[in-house]
Short mmCIF file of C-alpha atoms in Angstrom, two decimals:
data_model
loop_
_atom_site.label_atom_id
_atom_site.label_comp_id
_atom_site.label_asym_id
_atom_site.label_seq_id
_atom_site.Cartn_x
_atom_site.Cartn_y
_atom_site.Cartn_z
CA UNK L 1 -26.57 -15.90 -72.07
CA UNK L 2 -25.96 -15.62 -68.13
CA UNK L 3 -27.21 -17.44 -65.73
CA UNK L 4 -29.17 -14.96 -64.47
CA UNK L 5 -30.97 -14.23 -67.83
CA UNK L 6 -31.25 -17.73 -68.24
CA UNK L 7 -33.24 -18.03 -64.71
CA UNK L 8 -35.54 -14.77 -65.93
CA UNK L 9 -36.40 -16.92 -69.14
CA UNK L 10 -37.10 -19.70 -67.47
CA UNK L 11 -39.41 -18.01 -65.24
CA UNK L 12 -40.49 -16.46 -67.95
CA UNK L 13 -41.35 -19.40 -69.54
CA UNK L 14 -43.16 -20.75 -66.74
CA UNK L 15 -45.51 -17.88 -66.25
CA UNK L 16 -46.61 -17.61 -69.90
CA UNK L 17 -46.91 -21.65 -69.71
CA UNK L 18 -48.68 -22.32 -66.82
CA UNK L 19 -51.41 -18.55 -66.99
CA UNK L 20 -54.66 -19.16 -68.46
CA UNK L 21 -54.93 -19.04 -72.29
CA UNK L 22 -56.14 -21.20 -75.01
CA UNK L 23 -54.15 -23.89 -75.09
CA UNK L 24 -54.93 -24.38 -70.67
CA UNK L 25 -58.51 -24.08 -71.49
CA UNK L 26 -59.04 -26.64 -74.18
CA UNK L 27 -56.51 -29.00 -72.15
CA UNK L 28 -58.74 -28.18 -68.85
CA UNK L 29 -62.11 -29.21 -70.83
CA UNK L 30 -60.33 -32.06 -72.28
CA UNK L 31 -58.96 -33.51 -68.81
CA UNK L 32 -62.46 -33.36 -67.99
CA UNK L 33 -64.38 -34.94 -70.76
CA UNK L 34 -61.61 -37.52 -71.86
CA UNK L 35 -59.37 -37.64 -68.63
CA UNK L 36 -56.00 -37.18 -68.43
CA UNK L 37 -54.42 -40.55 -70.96
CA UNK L 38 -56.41 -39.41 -74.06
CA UNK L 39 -55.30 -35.76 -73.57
CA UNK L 40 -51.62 -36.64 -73.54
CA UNK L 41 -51.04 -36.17 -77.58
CA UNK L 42 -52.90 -32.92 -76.97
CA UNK L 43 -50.33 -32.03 -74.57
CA UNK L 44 -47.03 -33.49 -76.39
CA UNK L 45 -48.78 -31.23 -79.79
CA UNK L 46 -48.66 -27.87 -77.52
CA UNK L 47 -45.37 -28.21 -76.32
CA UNK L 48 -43.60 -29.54 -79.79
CA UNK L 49 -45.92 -26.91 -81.81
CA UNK L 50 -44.69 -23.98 -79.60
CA UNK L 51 -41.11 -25.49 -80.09
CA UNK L 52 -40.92 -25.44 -83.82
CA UNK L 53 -43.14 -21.64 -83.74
CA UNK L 54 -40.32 -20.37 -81.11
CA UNK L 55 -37.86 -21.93 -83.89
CA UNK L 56 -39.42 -20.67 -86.81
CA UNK L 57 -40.01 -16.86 -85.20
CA UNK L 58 -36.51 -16.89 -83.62
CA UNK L 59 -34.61 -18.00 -86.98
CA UNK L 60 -36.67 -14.89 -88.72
CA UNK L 61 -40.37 -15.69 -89.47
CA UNK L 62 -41.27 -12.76 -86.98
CA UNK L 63 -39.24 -10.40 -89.70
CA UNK L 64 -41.54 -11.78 -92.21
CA UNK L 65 -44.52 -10.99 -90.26
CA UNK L 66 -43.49 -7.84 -89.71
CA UNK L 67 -42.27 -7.21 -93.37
CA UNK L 68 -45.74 -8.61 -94.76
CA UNK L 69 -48.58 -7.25 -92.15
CA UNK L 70 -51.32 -8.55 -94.46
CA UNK L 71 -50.03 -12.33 -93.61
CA UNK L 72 -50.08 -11.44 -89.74
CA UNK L 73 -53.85 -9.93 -90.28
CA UNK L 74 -54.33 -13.42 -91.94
CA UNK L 75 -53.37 -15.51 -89.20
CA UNK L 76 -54.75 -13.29 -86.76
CA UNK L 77 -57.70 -13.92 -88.56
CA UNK L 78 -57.57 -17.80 -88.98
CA UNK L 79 -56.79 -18.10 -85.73
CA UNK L 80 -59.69 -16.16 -84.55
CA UNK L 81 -62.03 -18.36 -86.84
CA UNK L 82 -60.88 -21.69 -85.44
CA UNK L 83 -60.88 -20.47 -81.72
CA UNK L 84 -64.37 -19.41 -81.76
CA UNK L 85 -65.33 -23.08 -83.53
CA UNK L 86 -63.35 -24.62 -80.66
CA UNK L 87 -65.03 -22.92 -77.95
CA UNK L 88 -68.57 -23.66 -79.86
CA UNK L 89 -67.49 -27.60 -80.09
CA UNK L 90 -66.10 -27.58 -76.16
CA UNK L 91 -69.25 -25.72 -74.74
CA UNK L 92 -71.98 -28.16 -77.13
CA UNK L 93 -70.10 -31.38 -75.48
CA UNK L 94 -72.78 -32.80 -73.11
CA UNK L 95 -71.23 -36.50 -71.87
CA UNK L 96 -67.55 -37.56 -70.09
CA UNK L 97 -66.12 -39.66 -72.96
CA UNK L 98 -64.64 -42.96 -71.62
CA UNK L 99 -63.12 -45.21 -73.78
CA UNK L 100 -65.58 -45.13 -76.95
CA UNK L 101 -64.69 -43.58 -79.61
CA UNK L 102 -67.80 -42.77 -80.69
CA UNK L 103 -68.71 -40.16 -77.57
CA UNK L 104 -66.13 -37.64 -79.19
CA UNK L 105 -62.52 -37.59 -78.56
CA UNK L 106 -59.79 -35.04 -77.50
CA UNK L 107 -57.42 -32.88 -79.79
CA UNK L 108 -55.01 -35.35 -81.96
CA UNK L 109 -51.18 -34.56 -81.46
CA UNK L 110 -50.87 -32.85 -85.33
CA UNK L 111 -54.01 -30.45 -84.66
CA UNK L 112 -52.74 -29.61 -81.40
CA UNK L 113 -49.23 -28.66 -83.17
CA UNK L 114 -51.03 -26.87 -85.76
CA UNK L 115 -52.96 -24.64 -83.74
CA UNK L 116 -50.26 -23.05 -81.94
CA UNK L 117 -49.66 -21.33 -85.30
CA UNK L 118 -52.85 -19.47 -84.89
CA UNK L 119 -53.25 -19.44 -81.07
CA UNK L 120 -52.52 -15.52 -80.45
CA UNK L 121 -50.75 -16.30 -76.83
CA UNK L 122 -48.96 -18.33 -78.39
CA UNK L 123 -47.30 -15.45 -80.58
CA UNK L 124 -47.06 -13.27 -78.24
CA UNK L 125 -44.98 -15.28 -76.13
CA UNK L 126 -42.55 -16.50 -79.02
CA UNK L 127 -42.14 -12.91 -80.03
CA UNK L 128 -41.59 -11.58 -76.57
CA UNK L 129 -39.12 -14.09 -75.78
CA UNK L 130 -37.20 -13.55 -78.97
CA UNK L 131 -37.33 -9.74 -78.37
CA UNK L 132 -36.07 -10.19 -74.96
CA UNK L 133 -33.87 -12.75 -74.44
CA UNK L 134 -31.60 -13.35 -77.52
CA UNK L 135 -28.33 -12.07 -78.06
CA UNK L 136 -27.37 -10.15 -80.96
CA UNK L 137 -23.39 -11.38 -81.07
CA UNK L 138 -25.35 -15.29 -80.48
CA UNK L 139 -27.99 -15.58 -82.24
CA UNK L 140 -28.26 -18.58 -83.16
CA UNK L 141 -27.01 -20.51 -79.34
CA UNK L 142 -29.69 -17.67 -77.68
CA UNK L 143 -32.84 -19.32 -79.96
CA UNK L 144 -31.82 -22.55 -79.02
CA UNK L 145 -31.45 -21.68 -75.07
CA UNK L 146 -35.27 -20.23 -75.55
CA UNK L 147 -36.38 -23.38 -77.05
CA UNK L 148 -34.54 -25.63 -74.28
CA UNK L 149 -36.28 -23.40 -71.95
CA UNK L 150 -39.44 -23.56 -73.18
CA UNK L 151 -39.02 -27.14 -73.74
CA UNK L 152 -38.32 -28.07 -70.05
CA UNK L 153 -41.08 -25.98 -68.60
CA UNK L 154 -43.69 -26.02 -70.78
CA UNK L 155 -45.14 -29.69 -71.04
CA UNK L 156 -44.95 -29.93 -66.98
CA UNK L 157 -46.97 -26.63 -66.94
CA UNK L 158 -50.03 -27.96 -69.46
CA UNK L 159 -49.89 -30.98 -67.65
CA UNK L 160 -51.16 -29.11 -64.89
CA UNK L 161 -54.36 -28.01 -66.55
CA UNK L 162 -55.03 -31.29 -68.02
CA UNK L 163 -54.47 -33.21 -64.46
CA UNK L 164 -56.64 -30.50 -62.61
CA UNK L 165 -59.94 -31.22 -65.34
CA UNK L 166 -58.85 -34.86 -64.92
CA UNK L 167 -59.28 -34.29 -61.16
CA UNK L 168 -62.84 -32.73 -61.74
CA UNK L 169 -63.89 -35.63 -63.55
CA UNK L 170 -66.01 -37.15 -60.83
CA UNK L 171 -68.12 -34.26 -59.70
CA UNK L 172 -68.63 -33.14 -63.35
CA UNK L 173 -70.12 -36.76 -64.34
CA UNK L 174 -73.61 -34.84 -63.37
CA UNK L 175 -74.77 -34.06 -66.64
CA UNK L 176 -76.29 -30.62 -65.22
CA UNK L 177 -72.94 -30.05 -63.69
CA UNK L 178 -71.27 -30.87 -67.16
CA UNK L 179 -73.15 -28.93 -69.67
CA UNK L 180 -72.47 -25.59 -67.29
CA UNK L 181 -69.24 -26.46 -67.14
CA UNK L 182 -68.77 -27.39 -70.78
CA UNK L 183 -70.37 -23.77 -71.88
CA UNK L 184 -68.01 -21.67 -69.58
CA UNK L 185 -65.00 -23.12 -70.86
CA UNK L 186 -66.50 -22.39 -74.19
CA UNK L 187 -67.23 -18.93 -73.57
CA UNK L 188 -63.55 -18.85 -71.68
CA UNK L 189 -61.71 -19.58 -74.75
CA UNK L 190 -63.71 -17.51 -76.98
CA UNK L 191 -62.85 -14.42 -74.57
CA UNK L 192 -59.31 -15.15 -74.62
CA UNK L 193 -59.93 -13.43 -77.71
CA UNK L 194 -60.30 -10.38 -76.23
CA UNK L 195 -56.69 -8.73 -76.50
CA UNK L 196 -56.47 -9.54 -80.05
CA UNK L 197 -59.02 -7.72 -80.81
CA UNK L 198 -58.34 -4.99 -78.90
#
């Protein structure tokens, strides 16, 4: 790979990291409602789950997908199921969580992983950047270039989201203020549905 393609993947990378999407939403509300410690194995879980999906798609899942359409209906599916149950959890939470347990608490660092398998951006931008940026006569050095790439920019990107609800703590501890808040970041990441669907 050439420098130059190199520096389009990485910007690459950054876009798709840092644009709304899921994964920025739910780390947004949870910056908010658990600040930004608790949220770090939510972030570490996005960045290693999209690592091992980039792996997995660039060593030849996405041939599999392609090969058997009735598995890629069924993720599209299971994803859509457990996005619209996160958004209904996110917009029903109603207090900032300190350091009890008890008042909720933010994605664990395996769920986090797990989801990117059914997150839909998250597919996208695997496939795209497979599509795009390997090398046919490399193969296998172009996949691992992605995942460096993705790697380097992509937990500094959703750290961004979690530090800016983390930020918004203090004028979101009105519980009016909250609950709004709560809702359209529900509502958010059930729309981010949208272009699946379409």
């Amino acid at each position: 790979m050439s420098l130059d393609a190199f520096l389009a993947l990485l910007i690459y990378a950054f876009v798709t990291s840092i644009t709304p999407g899921p994964n920025n939403l739910m780390l947004l509300a949870s910056g908010v409602n658990f600040g930004i410690a608790r949220t770090v194995p939510h972030m570490l879980g996005i960045s290693i789950g999209f690592l091992v999906l980039l792996l997995a798609v660039g060593f030849g899942l996405g041939a599999v997908l392609t090969a058997f359409p009735a598995l890629h209906t069924g993720l599209k599916v299971a994803g859509a199921v457990y996005l619209l149950y996160l958004a209904w959890r996110i917009a029903m939470s109603r207090s900032l969580s300190g350091k009890r347990e008890s008042e909720g608490r933010p994605m664990r660092f395996m769920d986090a992983a797990a989801f990117q398998w059914v997150n839909p951006k998250a597919w996208v931008m695997a496939i795209t950047a497979m599509a795009v940026y390997t090398n046919p006569e490399r193969p296998f050095l172009s996949v691992i270039l992605i995942g460096v790439a993705f790697t380097v920019v992509n937990l500094p990107s959703v750290s961004v989201w979690a530090g800016f609800g983390t930020a918004l703590r203090g004028f979101l501890s009105d519980p009016l203020r909250l609950k709004w808040f709560n809702i359209a970041m529900g509502l958010l990441l059930a729309a981010t549905l949208w272009p699946m669907l379409t």
